Every structure is written in structure tokens, then in C-alpha cells.
Amino acid sequence: EAQVTQNPRYLITVTGKKLTVTCSQNMNHEYMSWYRQDPGLGLRQIYYSMNVEVTDKGDVPEGYKVSRKEKRNFPLILESPSPNQTSLYFCASSYGPRDEQYFGPGTRLTVT
Amino acid sequence: GESVGLHLPTLSVQEGDNSIINCAYSNSASDYFIWYKQESGKGPQFIIDIRSNMDKRQGQRVTVLLNKTVKHLSLQIAATQPGDSAVYFCAETRNTGGFKTIFGAGTRLFVKA
């Protein structure tokens, strides 16, 4: 089954404790993105990747890192989480930037 | 800053009526537009897309219209059904050296039986 998976689905952590949210797709897509979704603000792109080893900032990259060492995986790293990073995070992938994106199920992160 | 926006945050329609959801964008560098549907507790799902060299595209019960002159995008849903109740997002791909995807804030569609 073609899908985007994210782990964990739910995470409660404390300020400053490094965490990684994994994202994996099995569709051989080149374009992958991370978004955060906050009430009233829609989805905002954090980082995107055009292909392996090619990543670029979206609109809200501060406080986040990503890597793309393999085509299928695109982890999101929060080196020192803060409460303002409490949000619902979605990973997505597509063949290219001008194709429909397939979204993962979301990761709800709470930073206390 | 520039963003993809909405004309209405919520829309309530009677079952069987047609729905029109609007979206404005402000960056002429955007060349690909897409509508997503998001149901509660799920990630967004693709509905329909349109490239900037087109004015209209039709799918099953859905039509997207693009007016580049006024930078306006709309989604029309024919014969709206209760299962269409969800939040709808427009999004644009902006070609400015990279390929950012910009989402609007969303419109919640309520379908009354």
C-alpha cells in the first residue's frame, strides 16, 4: 500500500529535550515536506526536500532541522524544543513540487 | 507577507446544493495550485489541481477555476453531500528559486441534511 508513515503519532516532551520525528514514504517520491498545523493558521511549510541531500527552508524553519540521506526518509529534528513548537506536524511527499502531495497521519507534539 | 488566503472561514450549504469555496493568492511566481480536503483527525487529501497555463479543470463533482488576472482560485463542488463536510485548503507552489508550498488558512464546509 502506498503511504507516508510518521512516528511517533503523539509525543509529550519537555523544553530542551532533543527529539526526532521520523517520516518515511514508499512511493519513490522525490519531493518531501514537513508542515506544522496550528488553529487558524492552516499548514505552514517548515522544510522541504527536492531530492536526496537537497533540502531548503520553508516559511517557518526556525528551531527545526531536517536531513535527507535516503530518498524514502525525511526526519524532522527539534534540537531544543520550546513550548511554541507545540503543534500538529505533517510529513508529505510527491513526485515533484507540482504534483499532489500525499500526507502522513500527523504527529501531535506537546512541549511543556 | 504574501500568502494564500481565504474569503470565508466557514461555509454552510444545504445537501444537494452546489458549494463554492474561494481563495486568493498574491504571488505571480506561483504556477501550480491545488485543493485539499481535511477531515477531522486526518491529513489533507488531494481533491484537484490546476496549472497556471489553465483556467479551468474538472473532476468528479468538482471544478477548479483559476483567474490569474485577479489572482483568484475557486473550488466548486456540485450536489454537495454530507460526506463533503470538512476543511478545504487551497495551496500554491511558488517557484522562486526553490519550490515552496504555501497553504491558505482553510474553509470549513458544513453540509446540512
PDB file of C-alpha atoms in Angstrom, chain B residues 46-106:
ATOM      1  CA  PHE B  46      -5.895  15.739  -2.707  1.00  0.00           C
ATOM      2  CA  ILE B  47      -9.045  16.891  -4.469  1.00  0.00           C
ATOM      3  CA  ILE B  48      -7.999  18.587  -7.680  1.00  0.00           C
ATOM      4  CA  ASP B  49      -5.145  20.657  -9.085  1.00  0.00           C
ATOM      5  CA  ILE B  50      -4.578  23.167 -11.852  1.00  0.00           C
ATOM      6  CA  ARG B  51      -1.507  24.579 -13.535  1.00  0.00           C
ATOM      7  CA  SER B  52      -1.111  28.248 -14.317  1.00  0.00           C
ATOM      8  CA  ASN B  53      -1.493  27.696 -18.056  1.00  0.00           C
ATOM      9  CA  MET B  54      -5.108  26.619 -17.500  1.00  0.00           C
ATOM     10  CA  ASP B  55      -8.256  28.485 -16.436  1.00  0.00           C
ATOM     11  CA  LYS B  56     -10.488  25.578 -15.527  1.00  0.00           C
ATOM     12  CA  ARG B  57     -10.226  21.948 -14.675  1.00  0.00           C
ATOM     13  CA  GLN B  58     -12.980  19.486 -13.869  1.00  0.00           C
ATOM     14  CA  GLY B  59     -13.034  16.323 -11.860  1.00  0.00           C
ATOM     15  CA  GLN B  60     -15.783  14.177 -10.489  1.00  0.00           C
ATOM     16  CA  ARG B  61     -18.288  16.655  -8.960  1.00  0.00           C
ATOM     17  CA  VAL B  62     -15.509  19.221  -8.515  1.00  0.00           C
ATOM     18  CA  THR B  63     -14.283  22.081 -10.664  1.00  0.00           C
ATOM     19  CA  VAL B  64     -11.389  24.405 -10.051  1.00  0.00           C
ATOM     20  CA  LEU B  65     -11.289  27.840 -11.646  1.00  0.00           C
ATOM     21  CA  LEU B  66      -8.171  29.964 -11.857  1.00  0.00           C
ATOM     22  CA  ASN B  67      -8.268  33.672 -12.605  1.00  0.00           C
ATOM     23  CA  LYS B  68      -4.696  34.854 -12.926  1.00  0.00           C
ATOM     24  CA  THR B  69      -5.709  38.428 -13.636  1.00  0.00           C
ATOM     25  CA  VAL B  70      -7.114  38.908 -10.137  1.00  0.00           C
ATOM     26  CA  LYS B  71      -5.107  36.085  -8.562  1.00  0.00           C
ATOM     27  CA  HIS B  72      -8.164  34.138  -7.508  1.00  0.00           C
ATOM     28  CA  LEU B  73      -8.835  30.436  -7.219  1.00  0.00           C
ATOM     29  CA  SER B  74     -12.135  28.727  -6.539  1.00  0.00           C
ATOM     30  CA  LEU B  75     -13.362  25.215  -5.864  1.00  0.00           C
ATOM     31  CA  GLN B  76     -16.861  24.289  -6.916  1.00  0.00           C
ATOM     32  CA  ILE B  77     -18.488  21.170  -5.525  1.00  0.00           C
ATOM     33  CA  ALA B  78     -21.624  20.016  -7.305  1.00  0.00           C
ATOM     34  CA  ALA B  79     -24.515  18.400  -5.440  1.00  0.00           C
ATOM     35  CA  THR B  80     -22.827  18.718  -2.066  1.00  0.00           C
ATOM     36  CA  GLN B  81     -23.178  15.672   0.154  1.00  0.00           C
ATOM     37  CA  PRO B  82     -22.822  15.217   3.933  1.00  0.00           C
ATOM     38  CA  GLY B  83     -19.520  13.418   3.279  1.00  0.00           C
ATOM     39  CA  ASP B  84     -18.167  16.648   1.827  1.00  0.00           C
ATOM     40  CA  SER B  85     -18.203  18.249   5.279  1.00  0.00           C
ATOM     41  CA  ALA B  86     -14.556  19.009   6.042  1.00  0.00           C
ATOM     42  CA  VAL B  87     -11.982  21.768   5.964  1.00  0.00           C
ATOM     43  CA  TYR B  88     -10.796  22.720   2.494  1.00  0.00           C
ATOM     44  CA  PHE B  89      -7.392  24.217   1.817  1.00  0.00           C
ATOM     45  CA  CYS B  90      -6.039  25.846  -1.269  1.00  0.00           C
ATOM     46  CA  ALA B  91      -2.290  25.661  -1.803  1.00  0.00           C
ATOM     47  CA  GLU B  92       0.153  27.069  -4.282  1.00  0.00           C
ATOM     48  CA  THR B  93       3.607  26.059  -5.395  1.00  0.00           C
ATOM     49  CA  ARG B  94       5.772  29.107  -5.632  1.00  0.00           C
ATOM     50  CA  ASN B  95       8.741  28.970  -7.986  1.00  0.00           C
ATOM     51  CA  THR B  96      11.218  31.486  -6.594  1.00  0.00           C
ATOM     52  CA  GLY B  97      14.479  29.615  -6.977  1.00  0.00           C
ATOM     53  CA  GLY B  98      13.123  26.863  -4.783  1.00  0.00           C
ATOM     54  CA  PHE B  99       9.679  25.315  -4.738  1.00  0.00           C
ATOM     55  CA  LYS B 100       7.813  26.326  -1.614  1.00  0.00           C
ATOM     56  CA  THR B 101       4.266  25.164  -0.979  1.00  0.00           C
ATOM     57  CA  ILE B 102       2.026  27.782   0.605  1.00  0.00           C
ATOM     58  CA  PHE B 103      -1.316  26.842   2.134  1.00  0.00           C
ATOM     59  CA  GLY B 104      -4.289  29.031   2.841  1.00  0.00           C
ATOM     60  CA  ALA B 105      -5.849  29.087   6.290  1.00  0.00           C
ATOM     61  CA  GLY B 106      -8.746  26.837   5.232  1.00  0.00           C
TER      62      GLY B 106
END
